[in-house]
Short mmCIF file of C-alpha atoms and ligand atoms in Angstrom, two decimals:
data_model
loop_
_atom_site.label_atom_id
_atom_site.label_comp_id
_atom_site.label_asym_id
_atom_site.label_seq_id
_atom_site.Cartn_x
_atom_site.Cartn_y
_atom_site.Cartn_z
CA MET A 1 92.70 79.70 84.55
CA THR A 2 94.62 79.95 81.27
CA GLN A 3 97.66 82.08 81.86
CA ASN A 4 98.23 85.35 80.11
CA TYR A 5 101.80 86.56 80.10
CA TYR A 6 102.90 89.98 78.96
CA HIS A 7 106.55 88.92 78.56
CA LYS A 8 106.33 85.14 78.55
CA GLU A 9 110.02 84.57 77.86
CA ILE A 10 111.10 86.66 80.86
CA GLU A 11 108.31 85.63 83.20
CA THR A 12 108.97 81.92 82.69
CA MET A 13 112.75 82.10 82.25
CA LYS A 14 114.92 79.43 83.86
CA PRO A 15 116.37 80.83 87.13
CA GLU A 16 119.95 80.24 85.94
CA ASP A 17 119.30 82.22 82.76
CA MET A 18 117.68 84.97 84.81
CA ARG A 19 120.73 85.19 87.03
CA LYS A 20 122.94 85.51 83.99
CA LEU A 21 120.77 88.30 82.63
CA GLN A 22 120.76 90.04 86.01
CA SER A 23 124.53 89.76 86.25
CA GLU A 24 125.06 91.31 82.85
CA LYS A 25 122.71 94.18 83.68
CA LEU A 26 124.28 94.74 87.09
CA VAL A 27 127.79 95.12 85.71
CA LYS A 28 126.58 97.82 83.32
CA GLN A 29 124.44 99.50 85.95
CA VAL A 30 127.22 99.79 88.52
CA LYS A 31 129.44 101.40 85.91
CA HIS A 32 126.65 103.82 84.95
CA VAL A 33 126.05 104.82 88.56
CA TYR A 34 129.73 105.11 89.45
CA GLU A 35 130.40 107.36 86.49
CA ASN A 36 127.32 109.55 86.85
CA VAL A 37 126.35 109.75 90.52
CA PRO A 38 129.12 111.34 92.62
CA TYR A 39 127.11 110.68 95.79
CA TYR A 40 127.16 106.91 95.22
CA ARG A 41 130.69 106.98 93.85
CA ASN A 42 131.82 108.42 97.19
CA LEU A 43 130.00 105.66 99.06
CA MET A 44 131.71 103.04 96.89
CA ASP A 45 135.10 104.73 97.31
CA GLU A 46 134.64 104.83 101.07
CA LYS A 47 133.95 101.09 101.00
CA GLY A 48 136.90 100.52 98.69
CA VAL A 49 134.80 98.99 95.88
CA LYS A 50 135.39 99.79 92.21
CA PRO A 51 133.04 98.96 89.32
CA GLU A 52 135.57 96.31 88.13
CA ASP A 53 135.01 94.42 91.41
CA ILE A 54 131.41 93.76 90.45
CA LYS A 55 131.40 90.92 87.94
CA GLY A 56 127.89 89.71 88.59
CA ILE A 57 125.14 89.19 91.17
CA ASP A 58 127.52 87.16 93.37
CA ASP A 59 129.44 90.40 94.01
CA LEU A 60 126.39 92.51 94.84
CA HIS A 61 126.99 92.20 98.60
CA LYS A 62 130.20 94.22 98.17
CA LEU A 63 128.23 97.37 97.30
CA PRO A 64 127.11 99.89 99.91
CA PHE A 65 123.45 100.24 100.85
CA LEU A 66 121.29 103.28 100.19
CA SER A 67 118.55 104.36 102.56
CA LYS A 68 115.87 107.02 102.84
CA THR A 69 118.41 109.18 104.69
CA ASP A 70 120.64 109.17 101.60
CA LEU A 71 117.67 110.25 99.50
CA ARG A 72 117.06 113.09 101.92
CA ASP A 73 120.72 114.11 101.97
CA ALA A 74 121.01 114.00 98.19
CA TYR A 75 117.69 115.82 97.65
CA PRO A 76 116.66 116.83 95.05
CA TYR A 77 119.14 116.04 92.28
CA GLY A 78 122.03 114.31 94.04
CA LEU A 79 121.15 110.77 92.93
CA LEU A 80 120.16 111.64 89.39
CA ALA A 81 122.25 109.58 86.95
CA VAL A 82 121.40 111.26 83.62
CA PRO A 83 121.31 114.88 82.43
CA LEU A 84 118.02 116.63 83.16
CA GLU A 85 117.19 116.87 79.46
CA LYS A 86 116.80 113.09 79.39
CA CYS A 87 114.22 113.09 82.21
CA VAL A 88 110.56 113.25 81.31
CA LYS A 89 108.86 113.20 84.70
CA ILE A 90 108.98 112.83 88.44
CA HIS A 91 106.90 111.20 91.12
CA SER A 92 107.14 111.85 94.79
CA THR A 93 106.25 110.52 98.18
CA SER A 94 106.68 111.44 101.83
CA GLY A 95 110.14 111.65 103.30
CA THR A 96 110.83 111.16 106.96
CA THR A 97 110.63 114.89 107.67
CA GLY A 98 109.67 117.87 105.56
CA ARG A 99 111.79 116.69 102.62
CA ARG A 100 109.93 114.56 100.18
CA VAL A 101 111.39 111.72 98.14
CA VAL A 102 111.55 112.67 94.46
CA ALA A 103 112.15 109.98 91.84
CA PHE A 104 113.03 110.77 88.22
CA TYR A 105 112.22 108.89 85.02
CA THR A 106 113.57 108.87 81.48
CA GLN A 107 111.19 107.72 78.75
CA ASN A 108 112.82 104.26 78.91
CA ASP A 109 112.22 104.17 82.66
CA VAL A 110 108.55 104.98 82.11
CA ASP A 111 108.33 102.18 79.53
CA LEU A 112 109.99 99.68 81.81
CA TRP A 113 107.66 100.62 84.65
CA GLU A 114 104.53 100.44 82.54
CA ASP A 115 105.65 97.03 81.25
CA CYS A 116 105.87 95.84 84.86
CA CYS A 117 102.32 97.03 85.48
CA ALA A 118 101.18 95.40 82.24
CA ARG A 119 102.58 92.08 83.51
CA ALA A 120 100.53 92.56 86.68
CA ILE A 121 97.33 93.28 84.76
CA MET A 122 97.79 90.24 82.52
CA ALA A 123 98.57 88.03 85.53
CA ALA A 124 95.18 89.12 86.87
CA GLY A 125 93.59 87.88 83.66
CA GLY A 126 93.54 91.24 81.84
CA THR A 127 93.47 91.43 78.03
CA ASN A 128 92.74 94.11 75.43
CA LYS A 129 89.04 93.26 75.80
CA ASP A 130 88.98 94.60 79.33
CA VAL A 131 87.80 97.93 80.65
CA CYS A 132 90.25 98.87 83.35
CA GLN A 133 89.19 101.44 85.95
CA VAL A 134 92.21 103.06 87.56
CA SER A 135 91.12 104.54 90.87
CA TYR A 136 94.52 105.04 92.46
CA GLY A 137 95.45 108.68 92.94
CA TYR A 138 97.00 110.41 89.92
CA GLY A 139 99.53 113.20 90.28
CA LEU A 140 102.65 112.86 92.39
CA PHE A 141 101.59 109.44 93.72
CA THR A 142 102.76 106.60 91.49
CA GLY A 143 99.63 104.43 91.70
CA GLY A 144 97.51 106.16 89.06
CA ALA A 145 100.27 106.74 86.51
CA GLY A 146 101.72 103.22 86.81
CA LEU A 147 98.52 101.25 86.39
CA ASN A 148 97.27 103.71 83.78
CA GLY A 149 100.39 103.07 81.67
CA GLY A 150 100.20 99.31 82.23
CA SER A 151 96.57 99.27 81.18
CA HIS A 152 97.40 101.12 77.94
CA LYS A 153 100.18 98.64 77.19
CA VAL A 154 97.84 95.68 77.61
CA GLY A 155 95.39 97.50 75.36
CA CYS A 156 92.56 97.73 77.89
CA LEU A 157 90.11 100.57 77.58
CA THR A 158 91.47 102.67 80.44
CA LEU A 159 89.28 104.76 82.72
CA PRO A 160 91.63 107.28 84.37
CA MET A 161 89.37 107.94 87.36
CA SER A 162 91.88 108.77 90.09
CA SER A 163 90.62 108.27 93.65
CA GLY A 164 87.60 109.83 95.33
CA ASN A 165 84.12 110.83 94.16
CA THR A 166 82.74 107.36 94.77
CA ASP A 167 79.35 107.99 93.18
CA ARG A 168 81.08 108.96 89.95
CA GLN A 169 83.32 105.87 90.20
CA ILE A 170 80.24 103.68 90.46
CA GLN A 171 78.47 105.42 87.62
CA PHE A 172 81.42 104.90 85.25
CA MET A 173 81.92 101.33 86.45
CA MET A 174 78.31 100.45 85.69
CA ASP A 175 77.81 102.49 82.52
CA LEU A 176 81.08 101.42 80.87
CA GLN A 177 81.03 97.92 82.36
CA ALA A 178 84.47 98.09 83.95
CA SER A 179 85.94 94.61 84.36
CA ILE A 180 89.16 95.40 86.28
CA LEU A 181 89.46 97.78 89.23
CA CYS A 182 92.83 99.15 90.36
CA CYS A 183 92.93 101.01 93.70
CA THR A 184 94.02 100.61 97.30
CA PRO A 185 92.36 97.69 99.10
CA SER A 186 90.70 100.08 101.54
CA TYR A 187 89.19 102.09 98.70
CA ALA A 188 88.05 98.86 97.01
CA ALA A 189 86.32 97.88 100.24
CA TYR A 190 84.69 101.29 100.44
CA ILE A 191 83.50 101.15 96.83
CA GLY A 192 82.14 97.66 97.59
CA GLU A 193 80.22 98.88 100.64
CA THR A 194 78.80 101.81 98.71
CA LEU A 195 77.67 99.51 95.90
CA LYS A 196 76.00 97.27 98.48
CA GLU A 197 74.26 100.24 100.09
CA GLN A 198 73.00 101.25 96.68
CA GLY A 199 71.40 97.82 96.31
CA TYR A 200 73.89 96.15 93.94
CA ARG A 201 74.52 92.44 94.46
CA PRO A 202 77.92 90.95 93.49
CA GLU A 203 76.36 89.42 90.37
CA ASP A 204 75.20 92.88 89.21
CA ILE A 205 78.75 94.23 89.29
CA PRO A 206 80.66 93.94 85.98
CA LEU A 207 84.11 93.61 87.61
CA LYS A 208 86.00 90.32 87.38
CA ALA A 209 89.32 91.28 88.98
CA GLY A 210 90.90 93.87 91.22
CA ILE A 211 94.56 94.89 91.51
CA PHE A 212 95.01 96.29 94.97
CA GLY A 213 98.12 97.46 96.79
CA ALA A 214 100.09 100.40 98.21
CA GLU A 215 99.20 99.44 101.78
CA PRO A 216 99.09 96.33 103.95
CA TRP A 217 95.91 94.25 103.82
CA THR A 218 94.99 90.91 105.29
CA GLU A 219 93.68 87.69 103.74
CA GLU A 220 90.38 88.32 105.56
CA MET A 221 90.10 91.69 103.87
CA ARG A 222 90.83 90.06 100.52
CA ARG A 223 88.04 87.52 100.99
CA SER A 224 85.62 90.20 102.10
CA ILE A 225 86.35 92.43 99.08
CA GLU A 226 86.13 89.43 96.75
CA ALA A 227 82.73 88.48 98.15
CA THR A 228 81.27 92.01 98.02
CA LEU A 229 82.47 92.78 94.51
CA GLY A 230 82.24 89.25 93.10
CA ILE A 231 85.84 89.33 91.87
CA LYS A 232 89.27 87.81 92.32
CA ALA A 233 91.51 90.30 94.16
CA TYR A 234 95.24 90.46 93.39
CA ASP A 235 97.95 92.13 95.43
CA ILE A 236 100.49 94.48 93.86
CA TYR A 237 103.59 95.96 95.47
CA GLY A 238 106.01 98.73 94.72
CA LEU A 239 107.58 101.89 96.01
CA THR A 240 108.23 105.31 94.55
CA GLU A 241 111.99 104.98 94.97
CA THR A 242 112.18 102.02 92.58
CA THR A 243 109.45 103.23 90.11
CA GLY A 244 106.08 102.68 91.80
CA PRO A 245 103.56 99.82 91.56
CA GLY A 246 104.55 96.72 89.64
CA VAL A 247 107.85 95.89 91.33
CA ALA A 248 105.97 92.73 92.30
CA PHE A 249 102.53 91.36 91.46
CA GLU A 250 100.29 88.48 92.31
CA CYS A 251 99.18 85.72 89.95
CA SER A 252 96.26 83.28 89.97
CA GLU A 253 97.82 81.36 92.87
CA GLN A 254 97.22 84.40 95.14
CA ASN A 255 100.05 83.34 97.36
CA GLY A 256 102.84 85.90 97.30
CA MET A 257 103.92 88.33 94.60
CA HIS A 258 106.29 87.63 91.69
CA ILE A 259 109.07 90.17 91.61
CA ASN A 260 109.95 91.62 88.22
CA GLU A 261 113.47 90.49 88.91
CA ASP A 262 114.81 91.19 85.44
CA HIS A 263 114.53 94.86 86.53
CA PHE A 264 114.67 94.74 90.34
CA TYR A 265 117.03 92.38 92.12
CA ALA A 266 115.78 91.56 95.62
CA GLU A 267 117.80 90.67 98.71
CA ILE A 268 116.73 90.00 102.28
CA ILE A 269 119.09 91.33 104.91
CA ASP A 270 119.34 91.36 108.66
CA PRO A 271 118.23 94.94 109.42
CA ASP A 272 120.69 95.24 112.30
CA THR A 273 123.85 93.85 110.74
CA GLY A 274 123.20 94.27 107.01
CA GLU A 275 124.14 90.63 106.45
CA VAL A 276 122.44 88.99 103.46
CA LEU A 277 120.13 86.20 104.63
CA PRO A 278 119.36 82.96 102.77
CA GLU A 279 116.11 82.42 100.85
CA GLY A 280 113.18 81.83 103.18
CA SER A 281 114.53 84.04 105.99
CA LYS A 282 112.55 86.95 107.32
CA GLY A 283 114.32 90.29 107.09
CA GLU A 284 114.46 93.66 105.39
CA LEU A 285 113.81 93.77 101.68
CA VAL A 286 116.51 95.49 99.60
CA PHE A 287 116.20 96.32 95.91
CA THR A 288 118.74 97.04 93.21
CA SER A 289 117.44 98.59 89.97
CA LEU A 290 119.20 96.65 87.26
CA ASP A 291 118.38 98.81 84.28
CA LYS A 292 116.69 102.05 85.26
CA GLU A 293 118.47 105.07 83.83
CA ALA A 294 117.51 108.25 85.68
CA PHE A 295 117.20 107.14 89.29
CA PRO A 296 118.94 103.78 89.53
CA LEU A 297 119.15 102.98 93.22
CA LEU A 298 121.59 100.22 94.13
CA ARG A 299 120.87 98.14 97.26
CA TYR A 300 118.06 100.40 98.44
CA ARG A 301 116.78 99.46 101.89
CA THR A 302 112.98 99.50 101.69
CA ARG A 303 112.39 99.05 105.46
CA ASP A 304 109.73 96.50 104.53
CA ILE A 305 110.03 93.20 106.38
CA CYS A 306 109.55 90.30 104.04
CA VAL A 307 110.42 86.73 102.98
CA LEU A 308 111.46 85.57 99.49
CA SER A 309 110.70 82.21 97.95
CA ARG A 310 111.63 80.35 94.76
CA LYS A 311 109.05 77.62 95.27
CA LYS A 312 107.48 76.48 92.01
CA CYS A 313 104.34 78.45 91.22
CA SER A 314 101.25 76.92 89.60
CA CYS A 315 100.96 79.90 87.22
CA GLY A 316 104.14 78.85 85.42
CA ARG A 317 106.06 82.01 86.27
CA THR A 318 109.55 81.40 87.54
CA LEU A 319 110.08 84.92 88.86
CA ILE A 320 111.01 84.86 92.54
CA LYS A 321 108.14 85.60 94.94
CA MET A 322 107.93 87.91 97.93
CA ALA A 323 105.42 87.37 100.72
CA LYS A 324 103.09 90.17 101.68
CA PRO A 325 105.20 92.68 103.60
CA MET A 326 104.98 91.78 107.29
CA GLY A 327 105.69 95.17 108.80
CA ARG A 328 108.38 97.83 108.75
CA THR A 329 111.73 98.31 110.43
CA ASP A 330 110.98 102.02 110.86
CA ASP A 331 107.98 103.86 112.27
CA MET A 332 106.33 104.66 108.93
CA LEU A 333 102.57 104.21 108.97
CA ILE A 334 100.47 103.79 105.87
CA ILE A 335 97.15 105.50 106.44
CA ARG A 336 94.56 105.38 103.65
CA GLY A 337 97.39 104.44 101.32
CA VAL A 338 99.51 107.46 102.28
CA ASN A 339 102.90 107.11 103.94
CA VAL A 340 103.05 108.97 107.23
CA PHE A 341 106.08 109.38 109.46
CA PRO A 342 105.64 110.57 113.08
CA SER A 343 108.61 112.88 112.43
CA GLN A 344 106.50 114.78 109.88
CA ILE A 345 103.81 115.37 112.49
CA GLU A 346 106.47 116.56 114.90
CA THR A 347 107.84 118.98 112.29
CA VAL A 348 104.38 120.54 111.85
CA LEU A 349 103.77 120.80 115.60
CA LEU A 350 107.05 122.59 116.22
CA LYS A 351 106.47 124.93 113.30
CA GLU A 352 103.04 125.83 114.66
CA GLY A 353 104.38 126.55 118.15
CA TYR A 354 103.30 123.33 119.89
CA GLU A 355 105.47 121.01 121.96
CA PRO A 356 106.12 117.59 120.46
CA ASN A 357 103.76 115.94 122.94
CA TYR A 358 101.34 114.02 120.80
CA GLN A 359 99.85 110.65 120.07
CA ILE A 360 98.78 109.20 116.74
CA ILE A 361 95.79 106.91 116.98
CA VAL A 362 94.97 104.83 113.92
CA ASP A 363 92.16 102.33 113.53
CA ARG A 364 90.30 100.66 110.71
CA VAL A 365 86.52 101.01 110.88
CA ASN A 366 84.48 99.38 108.10
CA ASN A 367 87.69 98.85 106.12
CA THR A 368 88.55 102.56 106.19
CA ASP A 369 91.42 103.95 108.21
CA THR A 370 90.69 106.50 110.90
CA PHE A 371 93.50 108.89 111.76
CA GLU A 372 93.49 110.95 114.92
CA VAL A 373 96.28 113.03 116.42
CA LYS A 374 96.04 114.03 120.05
CA VAL A 375 98.12 117.12 120.73
CA GLU A 376 98.78 118.88 124.01
CA MET A 377 98.08 122.58 124.14
CA THR A 378 101.00 124.55 125.47
CA ALA A 379 100.59 126.78 128.53
CA GLU A 380 100.67 129.82 126.21
CA LYS A 381 98.06 128.46 123.83
CA PHE A 382 95.83 127.11 126.58
CA THR A 383 92.18 128.13 126.44
CA ASP A 384 88.95 126.54 127.56
CA LYS A 385 86.83 128.41 125.04
CA VAL A 386 85.37 125.76 122.76
CA SER A 387 85.25 127.97 119.65
CA ASP A 388 88.95 128.83 120.05
CA ILE A 389 89.88 125.19 120.49
CA LEU A 390 87.93 124.22 117.38
CA LYS A 391 89.63 126.98 115.42
CA MET A 392 93.09 125.82 116.56
CA GLU A 393 92.25 122.19 115.74
CA LYS A 394 91.07 123.15 112.28
CA SER A 395 94.18 125.20 111.58
CA LEU A 396 96.49 122.41 112.78
CA ALA A 397 94.61 119.84 110.69
CA GLY A 398 95.12 122.11 107.67
CA SER A 399 98.89 122.31 108.23
CA MET A 400 99.08 118.54 108.68
CA LYS A 401 97.14 118.05 105.44
CA THR A 402 99.67 120.25 103.64
CA MET A 403 102.57 118.19 105.00
CA LEU A 404 101.05 114.72 104.75
CA GLY A 405 98.48 114.89 101.99
CA ILE A 406 95.75 113.53 104.24
CA ASN A 407 93.58 115.10 106.90
CA PRO A 408 93.85 113.91 110.48
CA THR A 409 91.24 114.61 113.14
CA ILE A 410 93.04 116.78 115.67
CA HIS A 411 92.15 116.63 119.34
CA LEU A 412 93.76 119.29 121.46
CA VAL A 413 94.12 118.18 125.03
CA ALA A 414 95.20 119.95 128.24
CA PRO A 415 98.92 120.55 128.81
CA LYS A 416 100.68 117.58 130.42
CA SER A 417 97.69 115.27 129.93
CA ILE A 418 99.37 112.79 127.55
CA THR A 419 100.99 110.13 129.69
CA ARG A 420 104.76 110.56 129.82
CA SER A 421 106.72 107.43 129.27
CA GLU A 422 109.86 106.55 131.14
CA GLY A 423 111.43 105.01 128.11
CA LYS A 424 110.56 105.53 124.48
CA ALA A 425 107.49 107.74 124.12
CA VAL A 426 104.43 105.87 122.94
CA ARG A 427 103.61 107.99 119.94
CA ILE A 428 101.65 105.52 117.88
CA ILE A 429 98.61 103.55 118.86
CA ASP A 430 97.77 101.43 115.83
CA LYS A 431 94.65 99.41 116.53
CA ARG A 432 94.45 97.94 113.01
CA LYS A 433 95.23 94.26 112.64
CA LEU A 434 97.17 94.33 109.40
CA VAL A 435 99.21 91.14 109.46
O1 DLL B 501 102.60 102.68 97.40
C1 DLL B 501 103.40 102.32 95.14
C2 DLL B 501 102.19 101.52 94.84
C3 DLL B 501 101.11 102.14 94.23
C4 DLL B 501 102.16 100.16 95.10
C5 DLL B 501 99.99 101.38 93.91
C6 DLL B 501 101.06 99.40 94.76
C7 DLL B 501 99.98 100.01 94.16
P1 DLL B 501 104.90 104.49 98.04
O2 DLL B 501 103.83 105.48 98.29
O3 DLL B 501 106.28 104.97 97.84
O4 DLL B 501 104.60 103.62 96.77
O5 DLL B 501 104.88 103.48 99.27
C8 DLL B 501 105.73 102.36 99.30
O6 DLL B 501 104.08 101.14 100.58
O7 DLL B 501 107.53 100.38 100.96
C9 DLL B 501 105.36 99.37 101.46
O8 DLL B 501 105.64 99.67 102.81
C10 DLL B 501 103.95 99.83 101.13
N1 DLL B 501 103.29 98.96 100.16
C11 DLL B 501 103.23 99.12 98.82
N2 DLL B 501 102.54 98.10 98.27
C12 DLL B 501 102.16 97.27 99.29
C13 DLL B 501 101.44 96.06 99.38
C14 DLL B 501 103.45 102.87 96.56
N3 DLL B 501 100.92 95.47 98.33
C15 DLL B 501 105.45 101.52 100.53
N4 DLL B 501 101.28 95.50 100.62
C16 DLL B 501 106.21 100.22 100.53
C17 DLL B 501 101.81 96.09 101.71
C18 DLL B 501 102.66 97.83 100.50
N5 DLL B 501 102.48 97.22 101.69
#
């Protein structure tokens, strides 16, 4: 495959030149954050580090980490590094409890982010001749906006479909001859199955490539989607806290994702000690935004478990690669592309007058996640009247949908019927085989 680069000079830069560029950006960024974010300034002061101590990437380890807890504590504006009048938008995702994570963007931040997505689209073979169907959710979720912007930058004809309404997706795909599909891998699989049910063979489908991410997916799932849709499927990674999709993207080698390391410096640390681990070690992925303006997180702990590699890539890119995330160091689940924390479910249960005795059961049937929450009725709420139980289940499902953004199936069970554990409660039964 001939390689398309969006920023050839950066994407194929010599690693030593990249490190120099990263060092220069880091020095400026630390100064920017120290001067404008009192929350982080305090963390640096507590650690006894001053901006002058950071002369380049070699000094990065001296800086304190940030975690989701800091984002919650500083919510909503505490980590903002520019005046509000410079911000043009926000995106948001689940927090560990009721507080969501809100990320801010200046116009330059939006540009930088869209450039990252444009690199991903071009690495998947995209050009201005393509029709790019963006079927990630639009709105607060970053998927739709990021790929939409990237597609514009490449010059593709962009179909801003958002997710859902599969019949309409298929109609647009066929009528406008979409050649690139961007959505979660589970939605891609679902679209593929629906096309098959409607009698389309892979050779009837105009798509040539798919850019799928936001949730874990296996190699088997990739091969199955590729066969059903007749495409090459590329992985894409990102998180709201750093911008959204496009922090890393796959190339024709389909073996790990290149990190846009001119913007996001990656480290792997031991999640227990915080010690930085050498290349090739498995540990927690940490990102430092080198040039974002509004929400520039330094040493942000993603909780994703990962491995980095600088092995030469056949696509010619020299950007460091990350493996597919291999799990999480916390209990966050990703269900149908949506981040779900058990603590959020607990918050809803307590608010609705239930005890926090519950179990989350997740499975993947025909490439679609199922999401069930078993909840014990309390002695006060107990009833054996089926219509009352159904009403209570429906109301609880509604409150969960408001908190999580997706609808679980609620099963109310008799008080004290969920097995008590002698140690840590078994709250999550995840039957999916994701790695
Ligand atoms: O999922 C951003 C995104 C949108 C990425 C569209 C790719 C495509 P959040 O909702 O904040 O952001 O969730 C971030 O999702 O920490 C990972 O645990 C997980 N994740 C994202 N991409 C992948 C992937 C978006 N390709 C969290 N493989 C991250 C596995 C992924 N996990």
